[in-house]
């Protein structure tokens, strides 16, 4: 009798069998397998390096209309990782990373402060102007020395003409701890303090000269305790800070040589802020400049997680792994706003590229990330049968937390989204990513990306919840309790154009859809 299992082969049979055709997500479908698990029980955690562990295998892309600190914070709170883009000054990027690393629930390292000589009216105007969601402020002098605490109960219109000095609780009545007391275990110390002091909701931290160093809030400490009951927990480092990554370029001097001093100094400062991963991001990672940059960073920072890319071949993976990368980005040209394949005529369809890269990565002992072309959770499931994680740009660009500018067109809200190879993005600093100089971005460089709009998608939490649910559904169909088993259980079949049409909603008038199941 014919072996019917041959109809649905594993990856090592399926992809070589389809040579020389390159396949992408819609070209294939996965065969269901026997299962004993419920989708909600599927474990999505992954380790991208010995020191970087995530609760979900999703990273937000290092694009200037996708990831800055606000996106990175929400990504980490949902168990993933945000890669801060580098289309900004080095100093600005360091501050973005610091905002994420210092966003420990309960501890605010740089609280908003007021001065004693201000009026309550000035404080109220600032709250309105900045849209603050709180009304309690530490009061400091010109040297940042703590003078007292302005409580929300006194920040009212009826006291508009009164001074902060009159309204504040004086220093002698404000609860504080020295910064040395929270050095090793800040959350545990604060939790113990609030348990011992009934009715106190704020704890200020000062140094030995009474200068304000930070602020704990009871509400955020209690949120941390609630994390223990969550199915998907935030991604945190060993010091309980949110994880965060940052992208850098292979910066060069005027003579074309690698600017080693700038790279090492910048990465060093990012490491001081606690960055968990550095991504050396270029369109062509299989290049001397990227290899030299990875070697340079690895030589100075032995334990730092280094992500490098992008490549689409086994040779490219081997090259970056031997240079010192822990995790390698796979994808050239599959992104919705990327035109590399049109402009330069290069690139491999994503599933074929992931297969080749995954086999070499296993030999090298490194992990890989599927970067680009993912438009729905079904694509994520397919990618994760070969990759260790996913980088998402377009799927997240419409979220509230993305930094893109909001526009209203015919009553609908959209957010700006552009490829890092678009002319405007290269003018703003990403030209080096595509092997060009910033000053030549307008006159000489051929853009490899476009500027576009994404329909506003709402909060990241909601979008990720739907995507994670889709991944877990796929794992349930394949009988995979975790991502490692998903790779083992995956069986593939190639889909005809008619099969692709059959897979999507058809022969109906669509009334309502979501970004995850839209045919657009």
Short mmCIF file of C-alpha atoms in Angstrom, two decimals:
data_model
loop_
_atom_site.label_atom_id
_atom_site.label_comp_id
_atom_site.label_asym_id
_atom_site.label_seq_id
_atom_site.Cartn_x
_atom_site.Cartn_y
_atom_site.Cartn_z
CA UNK A 1 0.00 0.00 0.00
CA UNK A 2 1.23 3.49 -0.82
CA UNK A 3 2.74 5.42 2.08
CA UNK A 4 0.16 8.19 2.53
CA UNK A 5 2.46 10.10 4.91
CA UNK A 6 4.47 11.09 1.84
CA UNK A 7 1.69 13.52 0.96
CA UNK A 8 2.68 15.68 3.94
CA UNK A 9 6.48 15.56 4.25
CA UNK A 10 8.67 17.17 6.90
CA UNK A 11 10.82 20.20 6.13
CA UNK A 12 13.93 18.23 5.13
CA UNK A 13 11.93 16.42 2.47
CA UNK A 14 9.51 19.15 1.42
CA UNK A 15 11.81 22.10 0.69
CA UNK A 16 14.48 20.23 -1.31
CA UNK A 17 11.69 18.52 -3.27
CA UNK A 18 10.42 21.94 -4.41
CA UNK A 19 13.74 23.16 -5.78
CA UNK A 20 14.46 25.35 -7.67
CA UNK A 21 11.26 27.19 -6.73
CA UNK A 22 11.40 29.58 -3.77
CA UNK A 23 8.37 29.44 -1.49
CA UNK A 24 6.79 31.97 0.83
CA UNK A 25 3.99 31.83 3.39
CA UNK A 26 0.93 31.62 1.11
CA UNK A 27 2.62 28.98 -1.04
CA UNK A 28 2.35 26.36 1.71
CA UNK A 29 -0.04 25.03 4.31
CA UNK A 30 0.60 22.90 7.38
CA UNK A 31 -0.96 19.48 7.92
CA UNK A 32 -2.78 18.89 11.19
CA UNK A 33 -1.40 16.31 13.62
CA UNK A 34 -2.75 14.28 16.52
CA UNK A 35 -3.02 16.46 19.62
CA UNK A 36 -3.60 16.12 23.34
CA UNK A 37 -3.21 19.81 24.20
CA UNK A 38 -5.55 22.76 24.24
CA UNK A 39 -4.34 25.88 22.41
CA UNK A 40 -4.49 27.98 25.57
CA UNK A 41 -1.96 25.64 27.20
CA UNK A 42 0.65 26.04 24.44
CA UNK A 43 3.92 27.49 25.78
CA UNK A 44 5.31 30.32 23.64
CA UNK A 45 8.50 31.03 25.61
CA UNK A 46 11.83 31.06 23.77
CA UNK A 47 15.50 31.69 24.50
CA UNK A 48 17.21 33.68 21.75
CA UNK A 49 20.60 33.51 23.51
CA UNK A 50 21.90 32.18 26.83
CA UNK A 51 20.96 35.50 28.47
CA UNK A 52 17.85 36.59 26.54
CA UNK A 53 14.60 34.81 27.38
CA UNK A 54 11.18 35.91 26.10
CA UNK A 55 7.68 34.79 27.01
CA UNK A 56 6.46 35.16 23.42
CA UNK A 57 8.55 34.82 20.23
CA UNK A 58 7.68 38.27 18.88
CA UNK A 59 9.96 41.31 18.48
CA UNK A 60 8.91 44.73 17.21
CA UNK A 61 11.03 45.89 14.30
CA UNK A 62 13.78 48.49 14.61
CA UNK A 63 11.96 50.90 12.29
CA UNK A 64 11.41 54.58 13.03
CA UNK A 65 7.64 54.27 12.59
CA UNK A 66 7.41 51.13 14.74
CA UNK A 67 9.65 51.01 17.81
CA UNK A 68 10.64 53.64 20.31
CA UNK A 69 10.42 53.37 24.10
CA UNK A 70 6.63 53.38 24.28
CA UNK A 71 6.35 50.38 21.94
CA UNK A 72 9.30 48.60 23.58
CA UNK A 73 7.73 48.96 27.04
CA UNK A 74 4.42 47.43 25.93
CA UNK A 75 6.22 44.68 24.01
CA UNK A 76 8.17 43.67 27.11
CA UNK A 77 5.08 43.87 29.33
CA UNK A 78 3.44 41.42 26.93
CA UNK A 79 6.44 39.08 27.04
CA UNK A 80 8.23 40.14 23.86
CA UNK A 81 11.08 42.49 22.92
CA UNK A 82 11.24 45.87 21.24
CA UNK A 83 14.25 46.88 19.15
CA UNK A 84 14.75 50.66 19.39
CA UNK A 85 15.59 52.07 15.95
CA UNK A 86 18.71 54.15 15.30
CA UNK A 87 17.27 56.92 13.11
CA UNK A 88 18.08 59.33 15.94
CA UNK A 89 21.14 60.65 17.70
CA UNK A 90 23.16 58.27 19.87
CA UNK A 91 22.17 60.29 22.92
CA UNK A 92 18.48 60.11 22.08
CA UNK A 93 18.65 56.34 21.60
CA UNK A 94 20.35 55.90 24.98
CA UNK A 95 17.51 57.85 26.60
CA UNK A 96 14.91 55.70 24.83
CA UNK A 97 16.57 52.53 26.16
CA UNK A 98 16.80 54.07 29.64
CA UNK A 99 13.06 54.77 29.63
CA UNK A 100 12.39 51.08 29.01
CA UNK A 101 14.94 49.74 31.48
CA UNK A 102 13.81 52.16 34.17
CA UNK A 103 10.16 51.32 33.64
CA UNK A 104 10.10 48.95 36.56
CA UNK A 105 6.52 48.89 37.78
CA UNK A 106 6.59 50.79 41.03
CA UNK A 107 9.93 52.58 40.59
CA UNK A 108 10.21 55.77 38.62
CA UNK A 109 13.86 56.71 38.31
CA UNK A 110 13.21 60.20 36.96
CA UNK A 111 9.88 61.33 38.44
CA UNK A 112 8.23 64.52 37.29
CA UNK A 113 9.03 67.19 39.90
CA UNK A 114 7.80 70.65 40.87
CA UNK A 115 9.48 73.60 42.59
CA UNK A 116 8.41 75.11 45.90
CA UNK A 117 8.05 78.62 44.42
CA UNK A 118 5.51 77.52 41.81
CA UNK A 119 1.75 77.97 42.24
CA UNK A 120 -0.82 75.19 42.20
CA UNK A 121 -2.22 76.86 39.09
CA UNK A 122 1.09 76.41 37.28
CA UNK A 123 1.11 72.74 38.23
CA UNK A 124 -2.48 72.32 36.98
CA UNK A 125 -1.62 73.99 33.69
CA UNK A 126 1.36 71.65 33.27
CA UNK A 127 -0.83 68.62 33.96
CA UNK A 128 -3.25 69.75 31.26
CA UNK A 129 -0.50 70.61 28.78
CA UNK A 130 1.39 67.33 29.24
CA UNK A 131 -1.73 65.19 29.74
CA UNK A 132 -0.36 63.66 32.94
CA UNK A 133 -2.44 60.86 34.44
CA UNK A 134 -1.32 61.66 38.00
CA UNK A 135 -1.32 64.62 40.38
CA UNK A 136 1.26 63.80 43.07
CA UNK A 137 4.71 65.36 42.67
CA UNK A 138 7.98 65.43 44.64
CA UNK A 139 9.03 68.99 45.47
CA UNK A 140 12.73 69.82 45.00
CA UNK A 141 15.06 72.82 44.99
CA UNK A 142 17.47 73.91 42.24
CA UNK A 143 19.97 71.23 43.30
CA UNK A 144 17.31 68.49 43.12
CA UNK A 145 17.27 68.20 46.94
CA UNK A 146 13.98 66.92 48.30
CA UNK A 147 11.85 69.56 50.04
CA UNK A 148 8.53 67.73 50.32
CA UNK A 149 5.68 65.99 48.52
CA UNK A 150 2.77 67.69 46.75
CA UNK A 151 -0.25 65.42 47.21
CA UNK A 152 -3.05 65.06 44.66
CA UNK A 153 -5.51 66.13 47.36
CA UNK A 154 -4.09 69.65 47.19
CA UNK A 155 -3.72 69.94 43.41
CA UNK A 156 -7.17 71.38 42.82
CA UNK A 157 -8.66 74.42 41.10
CA UNK A 158 -9.80 75.86 44.44
CA UNK A 159 -6.12 76.19 45.45
CA UNK A 160 -4.92 77.61 42.13
CA UNK A 161 -3.51 80.80 43.67
CA UNK A 162 -1.74 79.05 46.55
CA UNK A 163 1.95 78.19 46.39
CA UNK A 164 3.38 74.67 46.27
CA UNK A 165 5.32 75.53 49.44
CA UNK A 166 2.06 76.16 51.31
CA UNK A 167 0.33 73.02 49.99
CA UNK A 168 3.10 70.43 50.17
CA UNK A 169 3.78 67.89 52.89
CA UNK A 170 7.16 68.98 54.32
CA UNK A 171 10.30 66.84 54.05
CA UNK A 172 10.18 65.88 57.72
CA UNK A 173 6.84 64.11 57.17
CA UNK A 174 7.69 62.38 53.88
CA UNK A 175 8.71 58.71 53.92
CA UNK A 176 12.07 58.09 52.24
CA UNK A 177 14.75 55.44 51.94
CA UNK A 178 18.44 55.88 50.99
CA UNK A 179 19.33 54.71 47.50
CA UNK A 180 21.82 52.23 49.01
CA UNK A 181 18.92 50.36 50.64
CA UNK A 182 17.34 49.38 47.30
CA UNK A 183 20.49 48.65 45.29
CA UNK A 184 20.18 44.86 45.08
CA UNK A 185 16.47 44.11 45.46
CA UNK A 186 14.43 47.28 44.85
CA UNK A 187 11.04 45.65 44.36
CA UNK A 188 11.34 43.41 47.43
CA UNK A 189 12.44 46.34 49.62
CA UNK A 190 9.56 48.53 48.45
CA UNK A 191 7.04 45.73 48.88
CA UNK A 192 8.17 45.18 52.47
CA UNK A 193 8.02 48.93 53.18
CA UNK A 194 4.43 49.29 51.96
CA UNK A 195 3.38 46.21 53.95
CA UNK A 196 4.80 47.77 57.11
CA UNK A 197 3.36 51.26 56.56
CA UNK A 198 -0.43 51.16 56.29
CA UNK A 199 -1.99 53.82 54.08
CA UNK A 200 1.28 55.05 52.52
CA UNK A 201 1.21 55.02 48.70
CA UNK A 202 4.46 56.79 47.78
CA UNK A 203 8.05 56.07 48.81
CA UNK A 204 10.77 58.51 47.77
CA UNK A 205 14.41 57.48 47.33
CA UNK A 206 17.22 59.94 48.09
CA UNK A 207 21.01 59.88 48.10
CA UNK A 208 23.28 60.86 50.98
CA UNK A 209 22.94 64.54 50.02
CA UNK A 210 19.13 64.42 50.05
CA UNK A 211 18.94 64.60 46.25
CA UNK A 212 15.91 62.83 44.77
CA UNK A 213 16.81 59.56 43.01
CA UNK A 214 13.43 57.98 42.36
CA UNK A 215 9.92 57.15 43.48
CA UNK A 216 8.02 53.94 44.29
CA UNK A 217 4.24 53.70 44.06
CA UNK A 218 2.15 51.12 45.89
CA UNK A 219 -0.20 50.58 42.94
CA UNK A 220 2.62 49.51 40.64
CA UNK A 221 4.15 47.24 43.26
CA UNK A 222 0.78 45.50 43.51
CA UNK A 223 0.67 45.10 39.73
CA UNK A 224 3.94 43.19 39.89
CA UNK A 225 2.36 40.77 42.35
CA UNK A 226 -0.51 40.28 39.91
CA UNK A 227 1.94 39.15 37.21
CA UNK A 228 2.27 35.80 38.96
CA UNK A 229 -1.28 34.92 37.92
CA UNK A 230 -0.91 35.96 34.26
CA UNK A 231 -0.65 33.28 31.58
CA UNK A 232 1.90 35.31 29.58
CA UNK A 233 4.21 37.20 31.91
CA UNK A 234 6.34 40.25 31.09
CA UNK A 235 9.85 39.66 29.77
CA UNK A 236 12.30 40.81 32.43
CA UNK A 237 16.03 40.61 33.07
CA UNK A 238 17.70 39.18 36.17
CA UNK A 239 17.18 42.51 37.99
CA UNK A 240 13.46 42.45 37.22
CA UNK A 241 13.69 45.24 34.66
CA UNK A 242 11.85 45.04 31.35
CA UNK A 243 13.99 43.71 28.50
CA UNK A 244 14.93 46.02 25.65
CA UNK A 245 17.02 45.85 22.49
CA UNK A 246 18.63 48.58 20.41
CA UNK A 247 19.72 48.64 16.79
CA UNK A 248 22.96 50.17 15.60
CA UNK A 249 24.59 50.68 12.23
CA UNK A 250 28.09 49.93 10.99
CA UNK A 251 29.17 53.55 11.38
CA UNK A 252 32.07 54.72 9.24
CA UNK A 253 34.56 57.57 9.25
CA UNK A 254 34.97 60.01 6.37
CA UNK A 255 37.63 57.77 4.81
CA UNK A 256 35.26 54.80 4.75
CA UNK A 257 36.88 52.86 7.59
CA UNK A 258 34.82 51.51 10.47
CA UNK A 259 34.33 54.07 13.25
CA UNK A 260 35.30 51.63 16.02
CA UNK A 261 35.51 54.25 18.77
CA UNK A 262 32.00 55.54 18.15
CA UNK A 263 30.54 52.04 17.96
CA UNK A 264 32.22 50.79 21.14
CA UNK A 265 31.48 53.97 23.10
CA UNK A 266 27.82 53.93 22.08
CA UNK A 267 27.32 50.21 22.76
CA UNK A 268 29.14 50.65 26.07
CA UNK A 269 26.72 53.35 27.16
CA UNK A 270 23.75 51.22 26.08
CA UNK A 271 25.14 48.34 28.13
CA UNK A 272 25.48 50.67 31.12
CA UNK A 273 21.78 51.42 30.78
CA UNK A 274 21.09 47.67 30.83
CA UNK A 275 20.30 46.96 27.16
CA UNK A 276 19.61 43.25 26.65
CA UNK A 277 20.44 42.94 22.96
CA UNK A 278 22.26 44.91 20.29
CA UNK A 279 21.03 44.46 16.73
CA UNK A 280 23.51 45.24 13.96
CA UNK A 281 20.89 46.01 11.34
CA UNK A 282 21.59 46.39 7.65
CA UNK A 283 19.87 45.26 4.49
CA UNK A 284 22.89 43.11 3.54
CA UNK A 285 24.34 41.36 6.57
CA UNK A 286 26.65 39.09 4.59
CA UNK A 287 29.20 41.87 4.25
CA UNK A 288 32.60 42.81 5.63
CA UNK A 289 31.29 45.89 7.42
CA UNK A 290 28.66 43.95 9.36
CA UNK A 291 31.06 41.11 10.12
CA UNK A 292 33.70 43.52 11.40
CA UNK A 293 31.12 45.36 13.52
CA UNK A 294 29.89 42.13 15.13
CA UNK A 295 33.48 41.01 15.82
CA UNK A 296 34.29 44.41 17.31
CA UNK A 297 31.31 44.32 19.69
CA UNK A 298 31.86 40.68 20.63
CA UNK A 299 35.48 41.40 21.45
CA UNK A 300 34.48 44.09 23.94
CA UNK A 301 31.25 42.62 25.33
CA UNK A 302 31.60 38.86 25.73
CA UNK A 303 28.20 38.20 27.31
CA UNK A 304 26.06 40.66 25.32
CA UNK A 305 23.36 39.23 23.07
CA UNK A 306 24.13 40.29 19.49
CA UNK A 307 21.49 40.13 16.77
CA UNK A 308 22.80 40.61 13.23
CA UNK A 309 21.43 40.61 9.71
CA UNK A 310 19.87 40.51 7.33
CA UNK A 311 20.80 37.41 5.32
CA UNK A 312 18.97 34.71 3.36
CA UNK A 313 21.63 32.03 2.81
CA UNK A 314 23.44 29.34 4.77
CA UNK A 315 26.75 31.06 4.02
CA UNK A 316 25.39 34.31 5.46
CA UNK A 317 24.30 32.59 8.65
CA UNK A 318 27.66 30.87 9.02
CA UNK A 319 29.49 34.15 8.42
CA UNK A 320 27.61 36.08 11.11
CA UNK A 321 27.68 33.20 13.59
CA UNK A 322 31.45 32.89 13.29
CA UNK A 323 31.75 36.67 13.70
CA UNK A 324 30.04 36.35 17.09
CA UNK A 325 26.30 36.85 16.55
CA UNK A 326 23.90 34.93 18.80
CA UNK A 327 20.79 35.52 16.74
CA UNK A 328 20.49 36.17 13.02
CA UNK A 329 17.79 38.05 11.13
CA UNK A 330 16.49 36.32 8.01
CA UNK A 331 14.76 38.24 5.24
CA UNK A 332 15.66 40.44 2.29
CA UNK A 333 12.80 42.16 0.55
CA UNK A 334 9.66 40.43 1.95
CA UNK A 335 8.38 43.43 3.94
CA UNK A 336 5.21 45.20 2.83
CA UNK A 337 7.03 48.51 2.38
CA UNK A 338 10.35 47.07 1.17
CA UNK A 339 11.23 47.28 -2.54
CA UNK A 340 14.67 45.64 -2.46
CA UNK A 341 13.58 42.83 -4.78
CA UNK A 342 12.12 45.33 -7.25
CA UNK A 343 14.97 47.84 -7.13
CA UNK A 344 17.97 45.53 -6.71
CA UNK A 345 16.55 42.27 -8.08
CA UNK A 346 17.71 40.24 -5.06
CA UNK A 347 16.07 38.29 -2.26
CA UNK A 348 14.77 34.81 -1.52
CA UNK A 349 11.10 33.98 -0.80
CA UNK A 350 10.82 33.86 2.95
CA UNK A 351 9.94 30.22 3.79
CA UNK A 352 12.71 28.87 1.57
CA UNK A 353 15.16 31.36 3.09
CA UNK A 354 14.09 30.31 6.60
CA UNK A 355 14.54 26.62 5.81
CA UNK A 356 18.09 27.07 4.51
CA UNK A 357 19.02 29.44 7.34
CA UNK A 358 17.54 27.20 10.05
CA UNK A 359 19.61 24.20 9.00
CA UNK A 360 22.84 26.17 9.07
CA UNK A 361 21.88 27.87 12.34
CA UNK A 362 21.47 24.47 13.99
CA UNK A 363 25.02 23.58 12.96
CA UNK A 364 26.38 26.86 14.30
CA UNK A 365 24.43 26.79 17.57
CA UNK A 366 22.67 30.12 16.94
CA UNK A 367 19.05 31.18 16.65
CA UNK A 368 17.24 32.88 13.77
CA UNK A 369 14.47 35.48 13.45
CA UNK A 370 11.99 35.64 10.58
CA UNK A 371 12.10 39.30 9.58
CA UNK A 372 9.50 40.56 7.11
CA UNK A 373 6.51 39.44 5.08
CA UNK A 374 4.34 38.37 8.03
CA UNK A 375 0.78 39.65 7.58
CA UNK A 376 -1.27 37.36 9.86
CA UNK A 377 -0.93 34.86 12.67
CA UNK A 378 -1.04 31.94 10.22
CA UNK A 379 2.20 33.26 8.69
CA UNK A 380 3.66 33.36 12.20
CA UNK A 381 2.86 29.69 12.79
CA UNK A 382 4.47 28.71 9.48
CA UNK A 383 7.56 30.83 10.19
CA UNK A 384 7.94 29.34 13.68
CA UNK A 385 8.16 25.84 12.25
CA UNK A 386 11.64 26.94 11.11
CA UNK A 387 12.56 30.14 12.99
CA UNK A 388 13.04 30.77 16.70
CA UNK A 389 11.33 34.15 16.70
CA UNK A 390 9.57 36.75 14.57
CA UNK A 391 10.21 40.41 13.84
CA UNK A 392 7.08 42.39 13.04
CA UNK A 393 6.87 45.82 11.48
CA UNK A 394 3.73 46.40 9.45
CA UNK A 395 1.58 44.28 11.77
CA UNK A 396 2.39 46.64 14.65
CA UNK A 397 2.79 49.97 12.83
CA UNK A 398 -0.88 50.83 13.26
CA UNK A 399 -0.83 50.35 17.04
CA UNK A 400 -1.28 53.28 19.41
CA UNK A 401 2.24 52.75 20.75
CA UNK A 402 3.96 53.08 17.35
CA UNK A 403 5.58 56.51 16.84
CA UNK A 404 4.14 57.09 13.38
CA UNK A 405 2.14 60.25 12.78
CA UNK A 406 -1.68 59.85 12.89
CA UNK A 407 -3.80 61.04 9.94
CA UNK A 408 -7.53 61.05 9.27
CA UNK A 409 -8.70 60.24 5.74
CA UNK A 410 -12.40 59.99 4.89
CA UNK A 411 -13.28 59.45 8.52
CA UNK A 412 -10.72 56.68 9.09
CA UNK A 413 -7.58 56.98 11.19
CA UNK A 414 -4.23 55.92 9.75
CA UNK A 415 -0.65 55.94 11.01
CA UNK A 416 2.44 56.77 9.00
CA UNK A 417 4.54 53.73 8.10
CA UNK A 418 7.68 53.79 5.99
CA UNK A 419 10.45 51.45 4.98
CA UNK A 420 13.89 52.20 6.38
CA UNK A 421 15.06 52.19 2.78
CA UNK A 422 12.60 54.90 1.75
CA UNK A 423 14.10 58.20 0.68
CA UNK A 424 12.78 60.11 3.71
CA UNK A 425 14.00 57.48 6.20
CA UNK A 426 17.46 57.49 4.61
CA UNK A 427 17.57 61.28 4.83
CA UNK A 428 16.83 60.93 8.54
CA UNK A 429 19.75 58.58 9.12
CA UNK A 430 19.15 55.04 7.83
CA UNK A 431 21.13 55.37 4.59
CA UNK A 432 24.02 53.38 6.09
CA UNK A 433 21.63 50.47 6.53
CA UNK A 434 21.58 50.20 2.73
CA UNK A 435 25.24 50.92 2.13
CA UNK A 436 24.87 54.62 1.34
CA UNK A 437 26.10 57.79 2.99
CA UNK A 438 23.46 60.03 4.59
CA UNK A 439 24.53 63.07 2.58
CA UNK A 440 24.09 61.07 -0.65
CA UNK A 441 20.66 59.72 0.27
CA UNK A 442 18.80 62.23 -1.90
CA UNK A 443 21.20 62.77 -4.77
CA UNK A 444 22.56 59.26 -5.45
CA UNK A 445 20.93 56.49 -3.41
CA UNK A 446 18.22 54.34 -4.98
CA UNK A 447 15.44 53.98 -2.39
CA UNK A 448 14.62 50.38 -1.41
CA UNK A 449 11.42 51.20 0.45
CA UNK A 450 8.26 53.25 0.26
CA UNK A 451 6.22 55.52 2.51
CA UNK A 452 2.73 54.27 3.29
CA UNK A 453 -0.18 54.33 5.74
CA UNK A 454 -1.48 51.64 8.07
CA UNK A 455 -5.02 51.74 9.38
CA UNK A 456 -5.01 52.52 13.10
CA UNK A 457 -5.21 49.22 14.99
CA UNK A 458 -5.68 50.35 18.59
CA UNK A 459 -3.64 49.24 21.62
CA UNK A 460 -0.73 46.84 21.15
CA UNK A 461 -2.13 44.61 23.91
CA UNK A 462 -5.22 43.87 21.82
CA UNK A 463 -3.28 43.22 18.61
CA UNK A 464 -0.79 40.91 20.34
CA UNK A 465 -3.59 39.04 22.10
CA UNK A 466 -5.12 38.11 18.75
CA UNK A 467 -1.77 37.18 17.19
CA UNK A 468 -0.75 35.07 20.18
CA UNK A 469 -4.12 33.34 20.12
CA UNK A 470 -3.58 32.49 16.46
CA UNK A 471 -0.14 31.04 17.13
CA UNK A 472 -1.51 28.93 19.97
CA UNK A 473 -4.34 27.70 17.73
CA UNK A 474 -1.80 26.59 15.15
CA UNK A 475 0.25 24.82 17.81
CA UNK A 476 -2.90 23.05 19.00
CA UNK A 477 -3.65 21.78 15.47
CA UNK A 478 -0.11 20.41 15.25
CA UNK A 479 -0.13 18.83 18.71
CA UNK A 480 2.73 21.08 19.84
CA UNK A 481 2.91 21.97 23.53
CA UNK A 482 5.90 24.26 22.92
CA UNK A 483 7.80 25.88 20.06
CA UNK A 484 10.43 23.15 19.92
CA UNK A 485 7.73 20.52 19.36
CA UNK A 486 6.13 22.73 16.70
CA UNK A 487 9.30 22.42 14.62
CA UNK A 488 9.39 18.63 15.06
CA UNK A 489 5.71 18.12 14.24
CA UNK A 490 5.49 20.41 11.21
CA UNK A 491 4.44 18.77 7.95
CA UNK A 492 4.00 20.76 4.75
CA UNK A 493 2.09 20.78 1.48
CA UNK A 494 2.35 23.19 -1.41
CA UNK A 495 -0.81 25.15 -2.22
CA UNK A 496 -2.13 25.99 -5.69
CA UNK A 497 -3.56 29.42 -6.56
CA UNK A 498 -7.03 27.90 -6.19
CA UNK A 499 -6.02 26.53 -2.80
CA UNK A 500 -4.86 30.00 -1.75
CA UNK A 501 -8.25 31.41 -2.72
CA UNK A 502 -10.00 28.62 -0.84
CA UNK A 503 -8.00 29.38 2.31
CA UNK A 504 -9.30 32.95 2.60
CA UNK A 505 -12.90 34.11 3.10
CA UNK A 506 -14.67 33.75 -0.24
CA UNK A 507 -18.10 33.84 -1.90
CA UNK A 508 -19.44 36.17 0.77
CA UNK A 509 -19.78 39.88 1.36
CA UNK A 510 -17.46 40.71 4.24
CA UNK A 511 -19.20 42.76 6.92
CA UNK A 512 -16.48 42.95 9.53
CA UNK A 513 -12.86 41.84 9.63
CA UNK A 514 -9.68 42.32 11.67
CA UNK A 515 -6.09 43.00 10.61
CA UNK A 516 -5.31 39.34 11.35
CA UNK A 517 -7.80 37.94 8.83
CA UNK A 518 -8.03 40.73 6.30
CA UNK A 519 -7.35 39.75 2.70
CA UNK A 520 -5.72 43.11 2.00
#
